[in-house]
Amino acid sequence: MDNNKLNTITNLFEGKEIRSVWDSDKEDYFFSVVDVISALTDSNIPRNYWSDLKRKLKGEGSQLHENIVQLKMKSKKDGKSYLTDTLDTKGILRLIESIPSPKAEPFKMWLANLGSDRIDEVFDPEVAIKRAINYYRKRG
């Protein structure tokens, strides 16, 4: 798999560092939850924000917290590796939808547009075929 998924996610955060790890067994990236929260909120302590959000989501019946995987990632502060809450790509996108922040709105709009496009393709498969043709033409 190429880095298109990683590059897309990283570009969405406009240069903010989001630590990630590639899992070759699952063929997916896992992203640091605290890094994403830090990039999207003005929280001084993103760990506390995540703790509060996780509790709130669990209370609302969200199963996002069940998808958390703790992986060792290098700390930005001291360079040592610590277990860090991570989510796969789907989980991170779901997390972004749950963050009430003006910085998260562009992501939410992007996700809504993608969802709308895919629904259009379900009802009119020709739209999907044209999208695929355009995609492959751009890639050469």
Backbone as a printed PyTorch tensor [residue, N CA C, xyz], in Angstrom:
tensor([[[  0.8440,  -1.1840,   0.0000],
         [  0.0000,   0.0000,   0.0000],
         [  0.8860,   1.2440,   0.0000]],

        [[  0.5000,   2.2290,  -0.7640],
         [  1.2930,   3.4570,  -0.7840],
         [  0.8690,   4.3790,   0.3580]],

        [[  1.4760,   5.5260,   0.4290],
         [  1.2140,   6.4550,   1.5310],
         [  0.0840,   7.4290,   1.2450]],

        [[ -0.7570,   7.1850,   0.2280],
         [ -1.8230,   8.1260,  -0.1080],
         [ -2.7340,   8.4160,   1.0780]],

        [[ -3.1060,   7.3810,   1.8140],
         [ -3.9920,   7.5640,   2.9640],
         [ -3.3110,   8.4340,   4.0150]],

        [[ -2.0430,   8.1190,   4.3110],
         [ -1.3100,   8.8970,   5.3100],
         [ -1.1690,  10.3430,   4.8620]],

        [[ -0.8070,  10.5510,   3.5950],
         [ -0.6420,  11.9130,   3.0900],
         [ -1.9470,  12.6910,   3.1410]],

        [[ -3.0610,  12.0380,   2.8190],
         [ -4.3580,  12.7080,   2.8580],
         [ -4.6820,  13.1460,   4.2720]],

        [[ -4.5210,  12.2520,   5.2340],
         [ -4.8180,  12.5900,   6.6250],
         [ -3.8850,  13.6890,   7.1130]],

        [[ -2.5920,  13.5600,   6.8260],
         [ -1.6180,  14.5480,   7.2780],
         [ -1.9010,  15.9270,   6.6730]],

        [[ -2.2550,  15.9690,   5.4080],
         [ -2.5570,  17.2450,   4.7630],
         [ -3.7730,  17.9220,   5.3900]],

        [[ -4.7090,  17.1420,   5.8680],
         [ -5.8970,  17.7220,   6.4940],
         [ -5.5530,  18.5140,   7.7410]],

        [[ -4.4700,  18.1640,   8.3900],
         [ -4.1020,  18.8350,   9.6360],
         [ -3.1680,  20.0170,   9.4210]],

        [[ -2.9870,  20.4160,   8.1840],
         [ -2.2410,  21.6300,   7.8330],
         [ -0.9000,  21.7540,   8.5430]],

        [[ -0.1010,  20.7150,   8.4480],
         [  1.2500,  20.7930,   8.9780],
         [  1.4080,  20.4540,  10.4460]],

        [[  0.3220,  20.2260,  11.1670],
         [  0.4350,  19.8280,  12.5620],
         [  0.9550,  18.3970,  12.6050]],

        [[  1.8470,  18.1310,  13.5380],
         [  2.4050,  16.7880,  13.6170],
         [  1.4010,  15.8240,  14.2390]],

        [[  1.0720,  14.7870,  13.4880],
         [  0.1860,  13.7280,  13.9580],
         [  0.9890,  12.4380,  13.8820]],

        [[  1.3510,  11.9040,  15.0360],
         [  2.1300,  10.6710,  15.0340],
         [  1.2690,   9.5220,  14.5100]],

        [[  1.9000,   8.6520,  13.7170],
         [  1.1770,   7.5170,  13.1510],
         [  2.0960,   6.3040,  13.0770]],

        [[  1.4450,   5.1350,  13.0370],
         [  2.1590,   3.8710,  12.9290],
         [  1.4420,   3.0260,  11.8960]],

        [[  2.2050,   2.3780,  11.0070],
         [  1.6290,   1.4900,  10.0000],
         [  1.5360,   0.0850,  10.5950]],

        [[  0.3610,  -0.5210,  10.5140],
         [  0.1540,  -1.9010,  10.9430],
         [  0.0410,  -2.7590,   9.6880]],

        [[  1.0910,  -3.5190,   9.3920],
         [  1.1120,  -4.2950,   8.1500],
         [  0.1260,  -5.4580,   8.1830]],

        [[ -0.2060,  -5.9650,   9.3630],
         [ -1.1830,  -7.0510,   9.4470],
         [ -2.5810,  -6.5580,   9.0670]],

        [[ -2.9540,  -5.3940,   9.5930],
         [ -4.2810,  -4.8320,   9.3080],
         [ -4.2760,  -3.9460,   8.0670]],

        [[ -3.0780,  -3.6710,   7.5640],
         [ -2.8970,  -2.7920,   6.4080],
         [ -3.6150,  -1.4670,   6.5910]],

        [[ -3.3070,  -0.8210,   7.7100],
         [ -3.9200,   0.4710,   8.0170],
         [ -2.9770,   1.2520,   8.9210]],

        [[ -3.1390,   2.5620,   8.9060],
         [ -2.3900,   3.4220,   9.8100],
         [ -3.1690,   3.5860,  11.0980]],

        [[ -2.4270,   3.7750,  12.1820],
         [ -3.0110,   4.1200,  13.4690],
         [ -2.4500,   5.4740,  13.8670]],

        [[ -3.3480,   6.3830,  14.2670],
         [ -2.9900,   7.7660,  14.5470],
         [ -3.1530,   8.0710,  16.0290]],

        [[ -2.2860,   8.9120,  16.5470],
         [ -2.3600,   9.3260,  17.9430],
         [ -3.6020,  10.1850,  18.1690]],

        [[ -4.4550,   9.7390,  19.0820],
         [ -5.6900,  10.4580,  19.3870],
         [ -5.3740,  11.8280,  19.9920]],

        [[ -4.4250,  11.8670,  20.9060],
         [ -4.0890,  13.1270,  21.5790],
         [ -3.5430,  14.1510,  20.5850]],

        [[ -2.7740,  13.6990,  19.5920],
         [ -2.2480,  14.6190,  18.5760],
         [ -3.3810,  15.2320,  17.7520]],

        [[ -4.3580,  14.4070,  17.3830],
         [ -5.4930,  14.9050,  16.6090],
         [ -6.2900,  15.9110,  17.4290]],

        [[ -6.5250,  15.5910,  18.6910],
         [ -7.2670,  16.5120,  19.5600],
         [ -6.5010,  17.8130,  19.7280]],

        [[ -5.2030,  17.7150,  19.8940],
         [ -4.3760,  18.9170,  20.0260],
         [ -4.4610,  19.7930,  18.7790]],

        [[ -4.4890,  19.1630,  17.6060],
         [ -4.5420,  19.9140,  16.3490],
         [ -5.8990,  20.5770,  16.1300]],

        [[ -6.9600,  19.9830,  16.6750],
         [ -8.3040,  20.4770,  16.3890],
         [ -8.9370,  21.3130,  17.4910]],

        [[ -8.3060,  21.3690,  18.6300],
         [ -8.8970,  22.1310,  19.7290],
         [ -7.8680,  23.1170,  20.2750]],

        [[ -8.3370,  24.0070,  21.0860],
         [ -7.4430,  24.9470,  21.7520],
         [ -7.1360,  24.4880,  23.1700]],

        [[ -7.3180,  23.2150,  23.4230],
         [ -7.1030,  22.6630,  24.7540],
         [ -5.6330,  22.7520,  25.1490]],

        [[ -5.3850,  23.2430,  26.3640],
         [ -4.0200,  23.2900,  26.8840],
         [ -3.5270,  21.9080,  27.2810]],

        [[ -4.4890,  21.0370,  27.6350],
         [ -4.1480,  19.6770,  28.0560],
         [ -4.9950,  18.7030,  27.2360]],

        [[ -4.5410,  18.3510,  26.0260],
         [ -5.3420,  17.4890,  25.1560],
         [ -5.6490,  16.1100,  25.7580]],

        [[ -4.7700,  15.6220,  26.6490],
         [ -5.0440,  14.3320,  27.3040],
         [ -6.3160,  14.4090,  28.1410]],

        [[ -6.4760,  15.5100,  28.8610],
         [ -7.6870,  15.6750,  29.6720],
         [ -8.9130,  15.8270,  28.7780]],

        [[ -8.7620,  16.5600,  27.6800],
         [ -9.8680,  16.7300,  26.7200],
         [-10.2950,  15.3530,  26.2130]],

        [[ -9.3180,  14.5150,  25.8490],
         [ -9.6110,  13.1760,  25.3510],
         [-10.3030,  12.3350,  26.4250]],

        [[ -9.8400,  12.4230,  27.6560],
         [-10.4540,  11.6700,  28.7460],
         [-11.9190,  12.0610,  28.9240]],

        [[-12.1880,  13.3640,  28.9170],
         [-13.5690,  13.8510,  29.0570],
         [-14.4250,  13.4420,  27.8570]],

        [[-13.8780,  13.5720,  26.6540],
         [-14.6120,  13.2230,  25.4400],
         [-14.9120,  11.7260,  25.4000]],

        [[-13.9410,  10.9220,  25.8000],
         [-14.1280,   9.4750,  25.8110],
         [-15.2760,   9.0960,  26.7590]],

        [[-15.3030,   9.7190,  27.9200],
         [-16.3700,   9.4630,  28.9030],
         [-17.7240,   9.8910,  28.3330]],

        [[-17.7600,  11.0530,  27.6890],
         [-18.9990,  11.5570,  27.1020],
         [-19.4980,  10.6210,  25.9960]],

        [[-18.5950,  10.2050,  25.1080],
         [-18.9720,   9.3160,  24.0050],
         [-19.4820,   7.9800,  24.5250]],

        [[-18.8250,   7.4690,  25.5450],
         [-19.2530,   6.1960,  26.1300],
         [-20.6560,   6.3450,  26.7110]],

        [[-20.9250,   7.4710,  27.3630],
         [-22.2470,   7.7390,  27.9310],
         [-23.3210,   7.8620,  26.8670]],

        [[-22.9480,   8.3150,  25.6670],
         [-23.8920,   8.4630,  24.5570],
         [-24.0790,   7.1600,  23.7780]],

        [[-23.3540,   6.1240,  24.1730],
         [-23.4890,   4.8420,  23.4920],
         [-22.5310,   4.6410,  22.3350]],

        [[-21.6010,   5.5640,  22.1370],
         [-20.6100,   5.4200,  21.0670],
         [-19.6830,   4.2550,  21.3940]],

        [[-19.3100,   3.5140,  20.3860],
         [-18.3950,   2.3920,  20.5740],
         [-16.9760,   2.7470,  20.1390]],

        [[-16.7280,   4.0320,  19.9310],
         [-15.4100,   4.4710,  19.4860],
         [-14.3200,   4.0400,  20.4690]],

        [[-14.5940,   4.1450,  21.7640],
         [-13.5890,   3.8090,  22.7670],
         [-13.1910,   2.3340,  22.7070]],

        [[-14.0600,   1.4860,  22.1570],
         [-13.7440,   0.0640,  22.0460],
         [-12.7220,  -0.2050,  20.9390]],

        [[-12.5400,   0.7390,  20.0400],
         [-11.6060,   0.5800,  18.9260],
         [-10.2160,   1.1330,  19.2230]],

        [[-10.0250,   1.6520,  20.4270],
         [ -8.7360,   2.2300,  20.7930],
         [ -7.6940,   1.1210,  20.9070]],

        [[ -6.5500,   1.3800,  20.3120],
         [ -5.4200,   0.4650,  20.4020],
         [ -4.2750,   1.2550,  21.0190]],

        [[ -3.6720,   0.7270,  22.0540],
         [ -2.5260,   1.4070,  22.6430],
         [ -1.2520,   0.8890,  21.9840]],

        [[ -0.5250,   1.8210,  21.3860],
         [  0.7340,   1.4970,  20.7180],
         [  1.8300,   2.3930,  21.2730]],

        [[  3.0500,   1.8950,  21.2500],
         [  4.1740,   2.7200,  21.7120],
         [  4.5020,   3.7490,  20.6380]],

        [[  4.5400,   5.0040,  21.0660],
         [  4.9230,   6.1000,  20.1790],
         [  5.9030,   6.9950,  20.9160]],

        [[  6.8000,   7.5820,  20.1400],
         [  7.8150,   8.4620,  20.7180],
         [  7.1820,   9.7640,  21.1740]],

        [[  7.4770,  10.1520,  22.4080],
         [  6.9520,  11.3880,  22.9810],
         [  7.6100,  12.5980,  22.3340]],

        [[  6.8110,  13.6420,  22.1410],
         [  7.3430,  14.8870,  21.5890],
         [  8.2160,  15.6030,  22.6240]],

        [[  7.9360,  15.3510,  23.8950],
         [  8.6340,  16.0820,  24.9620],
         [ 10.0180,  15.5270,  25.2680]],

        [[ 10.1060,  14.2090,  25.5000],
         [ 11.3900,  13.6560,  25.9280],
         [ 11.9800,  12.6140,  24.9810]],

        [[ 11.2960,  12.3060,  23.8850],
         [ 11.8180,  11.3690,  22.9040],
         [ 11.7100,   9.9050,  23.2940]],

        [[ 11.1700,   9.6250,  24.4850],
         [ 10.9890,   8.2390,  24.9130],
         [  9.6790,   7.7060,  24.3570]],

        [[  9.5820,   6.3940,  24.2620],
         [  8.3670,   5.7690,  23.7420],
         [  7.4280,   5.4030,  24.8810]],

        [[  6.1590,   5.7560,  24.7060],
         [  5.1270,   5.4690,  25.7020],
         [  3.9070,   4.8870,  24.9930]],

        [[  3.1220,   4.0840,  25.7460],
         [  1.8670,   3.6040,  25.2020],
         [  0.9460,   4.7940,  24.9860]],

        [[  0.3560,   4.8610,  23.8120],
         [ -0.4640,   6.0000,  23.4040],
         [ -1.7660,   5.4860,  22.8170]],

        [[ -2.8840,   6.1240,  23.1630],
         [ -4.1610,   5.7710,  22.5540],
         [ -4.1110,   6.1130,  21.0720]],

        [[ -4.4430,   5.1290,  20.2310],
         [ -4.4660,   5.3530,  18.7880],
         [ -5.7750,   4.8060,  18.2250]],

        [[ -6.1320,   5.3160,  17.0730],
         [ -7.2840,   4.8240,  16.3280],
         [ -6.8670,   4.6350,  14.8770]],

        [[ -7.5090,   3.6890,  14.2070],
         [ -7.2540,   3.5060,  12.7850],
         [ -7.9100,   4.6490,  12.0100]],

        [[ -7.7950,   4.6180,  10.7150],
         [ -8.3000,   5.7170,   9.8880],
         [ -9.7870,   5.9550,  10.1060]],

        [[-10.5840,   4.8980,  10.1030],
         [-12.0240,   5.0640,  10.3220],
         [-12.3000,   5.6510,  11.7010]],

        [[-11.5690,   5.1660,  12.6950],
         [-11.7550,   5.6690,  14.0530],
         [-11.3920,   7.1350,  14.1800]],

        [[-10.3000,   7.5380,  13.5450],
         [ -9.8860,   8.9440,  13.6110],
         [-10.9240,   9.8360,  12.9400]],

        [[-11.4520,   9.4020,  11.8110],
         [-12.4830,  10.2050,  11.1430],
         [-13.7350,  10.2940,  12.0070]],

        [[-14.0710,   9.2180,  12.6980],
         [-15.2200,   9.2390,  13.6100],
         [-14.9380,  10.1670,  14.7870]],

        [[-13.7120,  10.1480,  15.2890],
         [-13.3270,  11.0410,  16.3810],
         [-13.4810,  12.5000,  15.9610]],

        [[-13.0240,  12.8240,  14.7650],
         [-13.1110,  14.1950,  14.2640],
         [-14.5660,  14.6580,  14.2410]],

        [[-15.4650,  13.7570,  13.8460],
         [-16.8940,  14.1050,  13.8220],
         [-17.4230,  14.4220,  15.2090]],

        [[-16.7730,  13.8950,  16.2390],
         [-17.2490,  14.0550,  17.6150],
         [-16.6940,  15.2880,  18.3160]],

        [[-15.7480,  15.9560,  17.6940],
         [-15.0950,  17.0950,  18.3580],
         [-15.8340,  18.3860,  18.0270]],

        [[-16.4240,  19.0230,  19.0500],
         [-17.1150,  20.2950,  18.8180],
         [-16.1050,  21.4510,  18.7970]],

        [[-15.5870,  21.7400,  17.6270],
         [-14.5740,  22.7850,  17.5010],
         [-14.6550,  23.4000,  16.1090]],

        [[-14.4890,  24.7130,  16.0070],
         [-14.4790,  25.3440,  14.6820],
         [-13.3870,  24.7670,  13.7790]],

        [[-12.2680,  24.3440,  14.3630],
         [-11.1860,  23.7690,  13.5580],
         [-11.5780,  22.4220,  12.9680]],

        [[-12.5600,  21.7480,  13.5660],
         [-12.9990,  20.4440,  13.0600],
         [-14.0140,  20.5800,  11.9330]],

        [[-14.6200,  21.7510,  11.7830],
         [-15.6730,  21.9400,  10.7780],
         [-15.2260,  21.6530,   9.3460]],

        [[-14.0360,  22.0910,   8.9130],
         [-13.6160,  21.7560,   7.5430],
         [-13.5340,  20.2390,   7.3130]],

        [[-13.1010,  19.4900,   8.3380],
         [-13.0450,  18.0380,   8.2240],
         [-14.4450,  17.4650,   8.0880]],

        [[-15.3580,  17.9900,   8.8910],
         [-16.7370,  17.5010,   8.8670],
         [-17.3850,  17.7700,   7.5100]],

        [[-17.0960,  18.9150,   6.9360],
         [-17.6230,  19.2400,   5.6050],
         [-17.0170,  18.3040,   4.5580]],

        [[-15.7220,  18.0600,   4.6600],
         [-15.0380,  17.1540,   3.7440],
         [-15.6540,  15.7630,   3.8210]],

        [[-15.8730,  15.2680,   5.0540],
         [-16.4800,  13.9510,   5.2370],
         [-17.9020,  13.9130,   4.6870]],

        [[-18.6620,  14.9840,   4.9230],
         [-20.0360,  15.0430,   4.4130],
         [-20.0440,  15.0150,   2.8850]],

        [[-19.1200,  15.7350,   2.2590],
         [-19.0380,  15.7280,   0.7900],
         [-18.6640,  14.3480,   0.2580]],

        [[-17.7050,  13.6880,   0.9190],
         [-17.3380,  12.3360,   0.4970],
         [-18.5240,  11.3930,   0.6290]],

        [[-19.2220,  11.4950,   1.7560],
         [-20.3960,  10.6470,   1.9660],
         [-21.4670,  10.8900,   0.9180]],

        [[-21.7000,  12.1490,   0.6000],
         [-22.6970,  12.5010,  -0.4030],
         [-22.3050,  11.9390,  -1.7730]],

        [[-21.0280,  12.0580,  -2.1120],
         [-20.5440,  11.5250,  -3.3890],
         [-20.7540,  10.0170,  -3.4770]],

        [[-20.4470,   9.3100,  -2.4040],
         [-20.6060,   7.8490,  -2.4300],
         [-22.0760,   7.4450,  -2.4980]],

        [[-22.9540,   8.1710,  -1.8520],
         [-24.3900,   7.8770,  -1.9350],
         [-24.8770,   8.0960,  -3.3620]],

        [[-24.4010,   9.1750,  -3.9960],
         [-24.7600,   9.4210,  -5.3980],
         [-24.3220,   8.2540,  -6.2780]],

        [[-23.1430,   7.6990,  -5.9890],
         [-22.6190,   6.5840,  -6.7740],
         [-23.4470,   5.3130,  -6.5850]],

        [[-24.0080,   5.1340,  -5.3990],
         [-24.8460,   3.9540,  -5.1490],
         [-26.0940,   4.0070,  -6.0280]],

        [[-26.6750,   5.2030,  -6.1320],
         [-27.8970,   5.3460,  -6.9110],
         [-27.6470,   5.4700,  -8.4060]],

        [[-26.4400,   5.8850,  -8.7820],
         [-26.1050,   6.0200, -10.2010],
         [-24.6770,   5.5110, -10.4130]],

        [[-24.5110,   4.2080, -10.6820],
         [-23.1720,   3.6250, -10.8250],
         [-22.3160,   4.2870, -11.8990]],

        [[-22.9520,   4.9370, -12.8690],
         [-22.1830,   5.6240, -13.9110],
         [-21.3100,   6.7280, -13.3080]],

        [[-21.7880,   7.3620, -12.2530],
         [-21.0120,   8.4020, -11.5650],
         [-19.7190,   7.7940, -11.0110]],

        [[-19.8180,   6.5940, -10.4370],
         [-18.6350,   5.9180,  -9.8930],
         [-17.6500,   5.5660, -11.0040]],

        [[-18.1670,   5.1180, -12.1200],
         [-17.2940,   4.7480, -13.2430],
         [-16.5540,   5.9820, -13.7640]],

        [[-17.2820,   7.0860, -13.9120],
         [-16.6380,   8.3220, -14.3880],
         [-15.5780,   8.8020, -13.3940]],

        [[-15.8720,   8.6920, -12.0930],
         [-14.9050,   9.1100, -11.0730],
         [-13.6480,   8.2520, -11.1680]],

        [[-13.8280,   6.9480, -11.3440],
         [-12.6830,   6.0520, -11.4450],
         [-11.8480,   6.3500, -12.6920]],

        [[-12.5010,   6.5890, -13.8000],
         [-11.7870,   6.9140, -15.0380],
         [-10.9740,   8.1920, -14.8650]],

        [[-11.5770,   9.2170, -14.2930],
         [-10.8660,  10.4820, -14.0590],
         [ -9.6890,  10.2930, -13.1150]],

        [[ -9.9000,   9.4850, -12.0920],
         [ -8.8330,   9.2190, -11.1210],
         [ -7.6330,   8.5750, -11.8110]],

        [[ -7.8770,   7.5550, -12.6070],
         [ -6.7750,   6.8430, -13.2770],
         [ -6.1240,   7.6930, -14.3570]],

        [[ -6.8730,   8.5460, -15.0050],
         [ -6.2680,   9.4670, -15.9960],
         [ -5.3140,  10.4390, -15.3040]],

        [[ -5.6930,  10.9330, -14.1460],
         [ -4.8350,  11.8630, -13.4150],
         [ -3.5540,  11.1940, -12.9420]],

        [[ -3.6520,   9.9120, -12.6360],
         [ -2.4800,   9.1870, -12.1440],
         [ -1.5780,   8.7030, -13.2650]],

        [[ -2.0640,   8.8290, -14.5040],
         [ -1.2350,   8.4620, -15.6440],
         [ -1.4790,   7.0670, -16.0410]]])
